[in-house]
PDB file of C-alpha atoms in Angstrom:
ATOM      1  CA  UNK A   1      24.332  11.226 -12.379  1.00  0.00           C
ATOM      2  CA  UNK A   2      24.124  11.637  -8.610  1.00  0.00           C
ATOM      3  CA  UNK A   3      24.524   8.403  -6.637  1.00  0.00           C
ATOM      4  CA  UNK A   4      21.540   7.626  -4.300  1.00  0.00           C
ATOM      5  CA  UNK A   5      22.384   7.196  -0.663  1.00  0.00           C
ATOM      6  CA  UNK A   6      20.734   3.943   0.429  1.00  0.00           C
ATOM      7  CA  UNK A   7      20.400   3.139   4.094  1.00  0.00           C
ATOM      8  CA  UNK A   8      19.811  -0.568   3.214  1.00  0.00           C
ATOM      9  CA  UNK A   9      23.082  -0.815   1.238  1.00  0.00           C
ATOM     10  CA  UNK A  10      25.076  -2.605   3.765  1.00  0.00           C
ATOM     11  CA  UNK A  11      22.282  -4.944   4.728  1.00  0.00           C
ATOM     12  CA  UNK A  12      21.383  -5.992   1.168  1.00  0.00           C
ATOM     13  CA  UNK A  13      25.099  -6.514   0.402  1.00  0.00           C
ATOM     14  CA  UNK A  14      25.327  -8.933   3.507  1.00  0.00           C
ATOM     15  CA  UNK A  15      22.204 -10.613   2.356  1.00  0.00           C
ATOM     16  CA  UNK A  16      23.719 -11.153  -1.091  1.00  0.00           C
ATOM     17  CA  UNK A  17      26.627 -12.805   0.725  1.00  0.00           C
ATOM     18  CA  UNK A  18      24.434 -15.244   2.380  1.00  0.00           C
ATOM     19  CA  UNK A  19      24.485 -13.816   5.907  1.00  0.00           C
ATOM     20  CA  UNK A  20      21.488 -15.485   7.627  1.00  0.00           C
ATOM     21  CA  UNK A  21      21.355 -12.618  10.372  1.00  0.00           C
ATOM     22  CA  UNK A  22      21.230 -10.015   7.530  1.00  0.00           C
ATOM     23  CA  UNK A  23      18.390 -11.904   5.859  1.00  0.00           C
ATOM     24  CA  UNK A  24      16.465 -11.913   9.105  1.00  0.00           C
ATOM     25  CA  UNK A  25      17.126  -8.222   9.635  1.00  0.00           C
ATOM     26  CA  UNK A  26      15.921  -7.471   6.046  1.00  0.00           C
ATOM     27  CA  UNK A  27      12.685  -9.409   6.734  1.00  0.00           C
ATOM     28  CA  UNK A  28      12.118  -7.677  10.046  1.00  0.00           C
ATOM     29  CA  UNK A  29      12.762  -4.221   8.589  1.00  0.00           C
ATOM     30  CA  UNK A  30      10.787  -4.598   5.276  1.00  0.00           C
ATOM     31  CA  UNK A  31       8.036  -7.226   5.597  1.00  0.00           C
ATOM     32  CA  UNK A  32       5.606  -5.267   7.819  1.00  0.00           C
ATOM     33  CA  UNK A  33       5.634  -2.265   5.423  1.00  0.00           C
ATOM     34  CA  UNK A  34       5.345  -4.482   2.330  1.00  0.00           C
ATOM     35  CA  UNK A  35       2.553  -6.370   3.904  1.00  0.00           C
ATOM     36  CA  UNK A  36       0.642  -3.246   4.882  1.00  0.00           C
ATOM     37  CA  UNK A  37       1.030  -1.931   1.304  1.00  0.00           C
ATOM     38  CA  UNK A  38      -0.202  -5.091  -0.216  1.00  0.00           C
ATOM     39  CA  UNK A  39      -3.271  -5.280   2.253  1.00  0.00           C
ATOM     40  CA  UNK A  40      -4.172  -1.675   1.384  1.00  0.00           C
ATOM     41  CA  UNK A  41      -3.953  -2.272  -2.318  1.00  0.00           C
ATOM     42  CA  UNK A  42      -5.603  -5.677  -2.400  1.00  0.00           C
ATOM     43  CA  UNK A  43      -7.970  -5.588   0.571  1.00  0.00           C
ATOM     44  CA  UNK A  44      -7.468  -9.170   1.058  1.00  0.00           C
ATOM     45  CA  UNK A  45      -5.093 -10.485   3.998  1.00  0.00           C
ATOM     46  CA  UNK A  46      -4.306 -13.846   2.409  1.00  0.00           C
ATOM     47  CA  UNK A  47      -3.428 -12.299  -1.035  1.00  0.00           C
ATOM     48  CA  UNK A  48      -1.473  -9.620   0.761  1.00  0.00           C
ATOM     49  CA  UNK A  49       0.620 -12.264   2.540  1.00  0.00           C
ATOM     50  CA  UNK A  50       1.367 -14.042  -0.597  1.00  0.00           C
ATOM     51  CA  UNK A  51       2.398 -10.727  -2.405  1.00  0.00           C
ATOM     52  CA  UNK A  52       4.631  -9.818   0.647  1.00  0.00           C
ATOM     53  CA  UNK A  53       6.265 -13.226   0.570  1.00  0.00           C
ATOM     54  CA  UNK A  54       6.781 -13.125  -3.114  1.00  0.00           C
ATOM     55  CA  UNK A  55       8.299  -9.643  -2.908  1.00  0.00           C
ATOM     56  CA  UNK A  56      10.741 -10.699  -0.210  1.00  0.00           C
ATOM     57  CA  UNK A  57      11.794 -13.715  -2.121  1.00  0.00           C
ATOM     58  CA  UNK A  58      12.628 -11.482  -5.140  1.00  0.00           C
ATOM     59  CA  UNK A  59      14.530  -9.226  -2.724  1.00  0.00           C
ATOM     60  CA  UNK A  60      16.433 -12.288  -1.498  1.00  0.00           C
ATOM     61  CA  UNK A  61      17.203 -13.341  -5.025  1.00  0.00           C
ATOM     62  CA  UNK A  62      18.084  -9.829  -6.183  1.00  0.00           C
ATOM     63  CA  UNK A  63      20.452  -9.180  -3.278  1.00  0.00           C
ATOM     64  CA  UNK A  64      23.573 -10.796  -4.713  1.00  0.00           C
ATOM     65  CA  UNK A  65      23.371  -8.829  -7.959  1.00  0.00           C
ATOM     66  CA  UNK A  66      22.100  -5.529  -6.424  1.00  0.00           C
ATOM     67  CA  UNK A  67      23.850  -2.442  -7.808  1.00  0.00           C
ATOM     68  CA  UNK A  68      24.002   0.154  -5.014  1.00  0.00           C
ATOM     69  CA  UNK A  69      23.769   3.898  -6.117  1.00  0.00           C
ATOM     70  CA  UNK A  70      21.107   3.591  -8.812  1.00  0.00           C
ATOM     71  CA  UNK A  71      18.041   3.485  -6.640  1.00  0.00           C
ATOM     72  CA  UNK A  72      17.112   2.886  -3.029  1.00  0.00           C
ATOM     73  CA  UNK A  73      16.520  -0.770  -2.442  1.00  0.00           C
ATOM     74  CA  UNK A  74      13.283   0.255  -0.476  1.00  0.00           C
ATOM     75  CA  UNK A  75      11.996   2.062  -3.460  1.00  0.00           C
ATOM     76  CA  UNK A  76      12.791  -0.982  -5.724  1.00  0.00           C
ATOM     77  CA  UNK A  77      11.018  -3.453  -3.180  1.00  0.00           C
ATOM     78  CA  UNK A  78       7.999  -1.233  -3.085  1.00  0.00           C
ATOM     79  CA  UNK A  79       7.775  -1.152  -6.966  1.00  0.00           C
ATOM     80  CA  UNK A  80       8.119  -4.939  -6.910  1.00  0.00           C
ATOM     81  CA  UNK A  81       5.295  -5.312  -4.471  1.00  0.00           C
ATOM     82  CA  UNK A  82       3.188  -2.757  -6.332  1.00  0.00           C
ATOM     83  CA  UNK A  83       3.617  -4.677  -9.611  1.00  0.00           C
ATOM     84  CA  UNK A  84       2.559  -7.925  -7.895  1.00  0.00           C
ATOM     85  CA  UNK A  85      -0.446  -6.304  -6.383  1.00  0.00           C
ATOM     86  CA  UNK A  86      -1.457  -5.002  -9.929  1.00  0.00           C
ATOM     87  CA  UNK A  87      -0.970  -8.312 -11.401  1.00  0.00           C
ATOM     88  CA  UNK A  88      -3.402  -9.580  -8.873  1.00  0.00           C
ATOM     89  CA  UNK A  89      -5.855  -6.787  -9.526  1.00  0.00           C
ATOM     90  CA  UNK A  90      -5.736  -7.417 -13.183  1.00  0.00           C
ATOM     91  CA  UNK A  91      -6.507 -11.217 -12.664  1.00  0.00           C
ATOM     92  CA  UNK A  92      -9.511 -10.291 -10.552  1.00  0.00           C
ATOM     93  CA  UNK A  93     -10.986  -8.213 -13.285  1.00  0.00           C
ATOM     94  CA  UNK A  94     -10.619 -11.170 -15.613  1.00  0.00           C
ATOM     95  CA  UNK A  95     -12.506 -13.564 -13.526  1.00  0.00           C
ATOM     96  CA  UNK A  96     -16.265 -13.243 -13.587  1.00  0.00           C
ATOM     97  CA  UNK A  97     -18.031 -14.120 -10.332  1.00  0.00           C
ATOM     98  CA  UNK A  98     -21.488 -15.348  -9.898  1.00  0.00           C
ATOM     99  CA  UNK A  99     -22.275 -13.563  -6.626  1.00  0.00           C
ATOM    100  CA  UNK A 100     -21.472 -10.065  -5.743  1.00  0.00           C
ATOM    101  CA  UNK A 101     -18.759  -9.435  -3.081  1.00  0.00           C
ATOM    102  CA  UNK A 102     -19.736  -9.309   0.679  1.00  0.00           C
ATOM    103  CA  UNK A 103     -20.478  -5.795   1.740  1.00  0.00           C
ATOM    104  CA  UNK A 104     -19.646  -4.530   5.217  1.00  0.00           C
ATOM    105  CA  UNK A 105     -22.676  -3.774   7.399  1.00  0.00           C
ATOM    106  CA  UNK A 106     -23.064  -0.027   7.344  1.00  0.00           C
ATOM    107  CA  UNK A 107     -25.316   0.140  10.297  1.00  0.00           C
ATOM    108  CA  UNK A 108     -24.243   1.927  13.641  1.00  0.00           C
ATOM    109  CA  UNK A 109     -22.053  -0.032  15.911  1.00  0.00           C
ATOM    110  CA  UNK A 110     -23.005  -0.672  19.516  1.00  0.00           C
ATOM    111  CA  UNK A 111     -19.868   0.487  20.961  1.00  0.00           C
ATOM    112  CA  UNK A 112     -16.630   2.575  20.390  1.00  0.00           C
ATOM    113  CA  UNK A 113     -14.508  -0.504  19.459  1.00  0.00           C
ATOM    114  CA  UNK A 114     -17.012  -1.801  16.917  1.00  0.00           C
ATOM    115  CA  UNK A 115     -17.477   1.746  15.534  1.00  0.00           C
ATOM    116  CA  UNK A 116     -13.745   2.113  15.086  1.00  0.00           C
ATOM    117  CA  UNK A 117     -13.598  -1.355  13.373  1.00  0.00           C
ATOM    118  CA  UNK A 118     -16.542  -0.272  11.102  1.00  0.00           C
ATOM    119  CA  UNK A 119     -15.053   3.035  10.253  1.00  0.00           C
ATOM    120  CA  UNK A 120     -11.804   1.168   9.377  1.00  0.00           C
ATOM    121  CA  UNK A 121     -13.777  -1.266   7.072  1.00  0.00           C
ATOM    122  CA  UNK A 122     -15.543   1.796   5.472  1.00  0.00           C
ATOM    123  CA  UNK A 123     -12.306   3.615   4.938  1.00  0.00           C
ATOM    124  CA  UNK A 124     -10.748   0.414   3.409  1.00  0.00           C
ATOM    125  CA  UNK A 125     -13.883  -0.016   1.213  1.00  0.00           C
ATOM    126  CA  UNK A 126     -13.629   3.515   0.049  1.00  0.00           C
ATOM    127  CA  UNK A 127     -10.019   3.228  -0.693  1.00  0.00           C
ATOM    128  CA  UNK A 128     -10.547   0.051  -2.735  1.00  0.00           C
ATOM    129  CA  UNK A 129     -13.127   1.967  -4.883  1.00  0.00           C
ATOM    130  CA  UNK A 130     -10.591   4.549  -5.818  1.00  0.00           C
ATOM    131  CA  UNK A 131      -9.049   4.310  -9.348  1.00  0.00           C
ATOM    132  CA  UNK A 132      -5.801   2.293  -9.032  1.00  0.00           C
ATOM    133  CA  UNK A 133      -3.401   5.164  -9.486  1.00  0.00           C
ATOM    134  CA  UNK A 134      -5.270   7.330  -6.894  1.00  0.00           C
ATOM    135  CA  UNK A 135      -5.224   4.497  -4.451  1.00  0.00           C
ATOM    136  CA  UNK A 136      -1.475   3.813  -5.072  1.00  0.00           C
ATOM    137  CA  UNK A 137      -0.775   7.559  -4.328  1.00  0.00           C
ATOM    138  CA  UNK A 138      -2.839   7.640  -1.241  1.00  0.00           C
ATOM    139  CA  UNK A 139      -1.284   4.300   0.005  1.00  0.00           C
ATOM    140  CA  UNK A 140       2.267   5.295  -0.646  1.00  0.00           C
ATOM    141  CA  UNK A 141       2.084   8.749   0.918  1.00  0.00           C
ATOM    142  CA  UNK A 142      -0.420   8.225   3.792  1.00  0.00           C
ATOM    143  CA  UNK A 143       0.095   4.620   4.775  1.00  0.00           C
ATOM    144  CA  UNK A 144       3.628   3.872   3.738  1.00  0.00           C
ATOM    145  CA  UNK A 145       4.703   7.306   4.730  1.00  0.00           C
ATOM    146  CA  UNK A 146       6.822   8.021   1.674  1.00  0.00           C
ATOM    147  CA  UNK A 147       7.502  11.651   0.772  1.00  0.00           C
ATOM    148  CA  UNK A 148       5.835  12.961  -2.313  1.00  0.00           C
ATOM    149  CA  UNK A 149       9.240  12.792  -4.110  1.00  0.00           C
ATOM    150  CA  UNK A 150       9.799   9.239  -3.298  1.00  0.00           C
ATOM    151  CA  UNK A 151       6.209   8.271  -4.210  1.00  0.00           C
ATOM    152  CA  UNK A 152       6.346  10.216  -7.538  1.00  0.00           C
ATOM    153  CA  UNK A 153       9.699   8.459  -8.413  1.00  0.00           C
ATOM    154  CA  UNK A 154       8.121   5.119  -7.505  1.00  0.00           C
ATOM    155  CA  UNK A 155       4.991   5.740  -9.561  1.00  0.00           C
ATOM    156  CA  UNK A 156       7.142   7.107 -12.363  1.00  0.00           C
ATOM    157  CA  UNK A 157       5.232  10.401 -12.517  1.00  0.00           C
ATOM    158  CA  UNK A 158       6.111  14.066 -11.705  1.00  0.00           C
ATOM    159  CA  UNK A 159       5.577  15.354  -8.241  1.00  0.00           C
ATOM    160  CA  UNK A 160       2.813  17.582  -9.691  1.00  0.00           C
ATOM    161  CA  UNK A 161       1.114  14.568 -11.213  1.00  0.00           C
ATOM    162  CA  UNK A 162       1.362  12.782  -7.961  1.00  0.00           C
ATOM    163  CA  UNK A 163      -0.071  15.697  -6.074  1.00  0.00           C
ATOM    164  CA  UNK A 164      -3.015  15.794  -8.548  1.00  0.00           C
ATOM    165  CA  UNK A 165      -3.635  12.049  -7.929  1.00  0.00           C
ATOM    166  CA  UNK A 166      -3.522  12.760  -4.195  1.00  0.00           C
ATOM    167  CA  UNK A 167      -5.975  15.596  -4.456  1.00  0.00           C
ATOM    168  CA  UNK A 168      -8.449  13.653  -6.448  1.00  0.00           C
ATOM    169  CA  UNK A 169      -8.181  10.604  -4.228  1.00  0.00           C
ATOM    170  CA  UNK A 170      -8.674  12.591  -1.051  1.00  0.00           C
ATOM    171  CA  UNK A 171     -11.718  14.355  -2.554  1.00  0.00           C
ATOM    172  CA  UNK A 172     -13.230  10.965  -3.523  1.00  0.00           C
ATOM    173  CA  UNK A 173     -12.519   9.579  -0.023  1.00  0.00           C
ATOM    174  CA  UNK A 174     -14.091  12.687   1.599  1.00  0.00           C
ATOM    175  CA  UNK A 175     -17.083  12.301  -0.468  1.00  0.00           C
ATOM    176  CA  UNK A 176     -17.466   8.653   0.145  1.00  0.00           C
ATOM    177  CA  UNK A 177     -17.044   9.012   3.829  1.00  0.00           C
ATOM    178  CA  UNK A 178     -18.921  12.358   4.344  1.00  0.00           C
ATOM    179  CA  UNK A 179     -21.393  10.755   6.715  1.00  0.00           C
ATOM    180  CA  UNK A 180     -18.552  10.051   9.088  1.00  0.00           C
ATOM    181  CA  UNK A 181     -17.734  13.684   9.645  1.00  0.00           C
ATOM    182  CA  UNK A 182     -18.723  15.050  13.040  1.00  0.00           C
ATOM    183  CA  UNK A 183     -21.361  17.769  12.900  1.00  0.00           C
ATOM    184  CA  UNK A 184     -21.075  20.936  15.100  1.00  0.00           C
ATOM    185  CA  UNK A 185     -23.510  19.466  17.649  1.00  0.00           C
ATOM    186  CA  UNK A 186     -21.278  16.381  18.158  1.00  0.00           C
ATOM    187  CA  UNK A 187     -23.343  13.968  16.153  1.00  0.00           C
ATOM    188  CA  UNK A 188     -22.327  12.303  12.964  1.00  0.00           C
ATOM    189  CA  UNK A 189     -23.883  13.342   9.685  1.00  0.00           C
ATOM    190  CA  UNK A 190     -26.990  11.056   9.067  1.00  0.00           C
ATOM    191  CA  UNK A 191     -27.214  10.271  12.788  1.00  0.00           C
ATOM    192  CA  UNK A 192     -30.875  10.428  13.739  1.00  0.00           C
ATOM    193  CA  UNK A 193     -30.494  11.345  17.379  1.00  0.00           C
TER     194      UNK A 193
END
């Protein structure tokens, strides 16, 4: 078995020894990416913060017993965060609601800033409608910037299976956001000008 080279090995070791500076450095290095992952997976800022905090707490607790060489700490931390996200997504499905969720206004925005914000909301909504495994693949590769090999290992699938999930997810996103594609005359599809 080949030992895994982990750029976080020394930092995690120092956190495990109770070094406050190392703990701060670990939070600064990992929290933004874990928070972004949770936000993309859950679509809810408050829940994403809870997941990120819980994942970082698990990292802090795991640090004293971390065994270097088996897996990258970053990969393990992403897996922890994804599992926490899936726990929350499962609970959402189990709780019936009386009212449908709020939907973003899909009308044209009055200026570029609002248009960009609206486009971001539309992309987030389309991403949230993807099947969980496709969304996970897209988030890990495009937003978390993991390589296909890293993402496949994290998802416990082959690289080919990951690429299939990415392909289906991208197709679904393109179809859901087709009206955002610029036409040859510079207008957006569906633009009445």
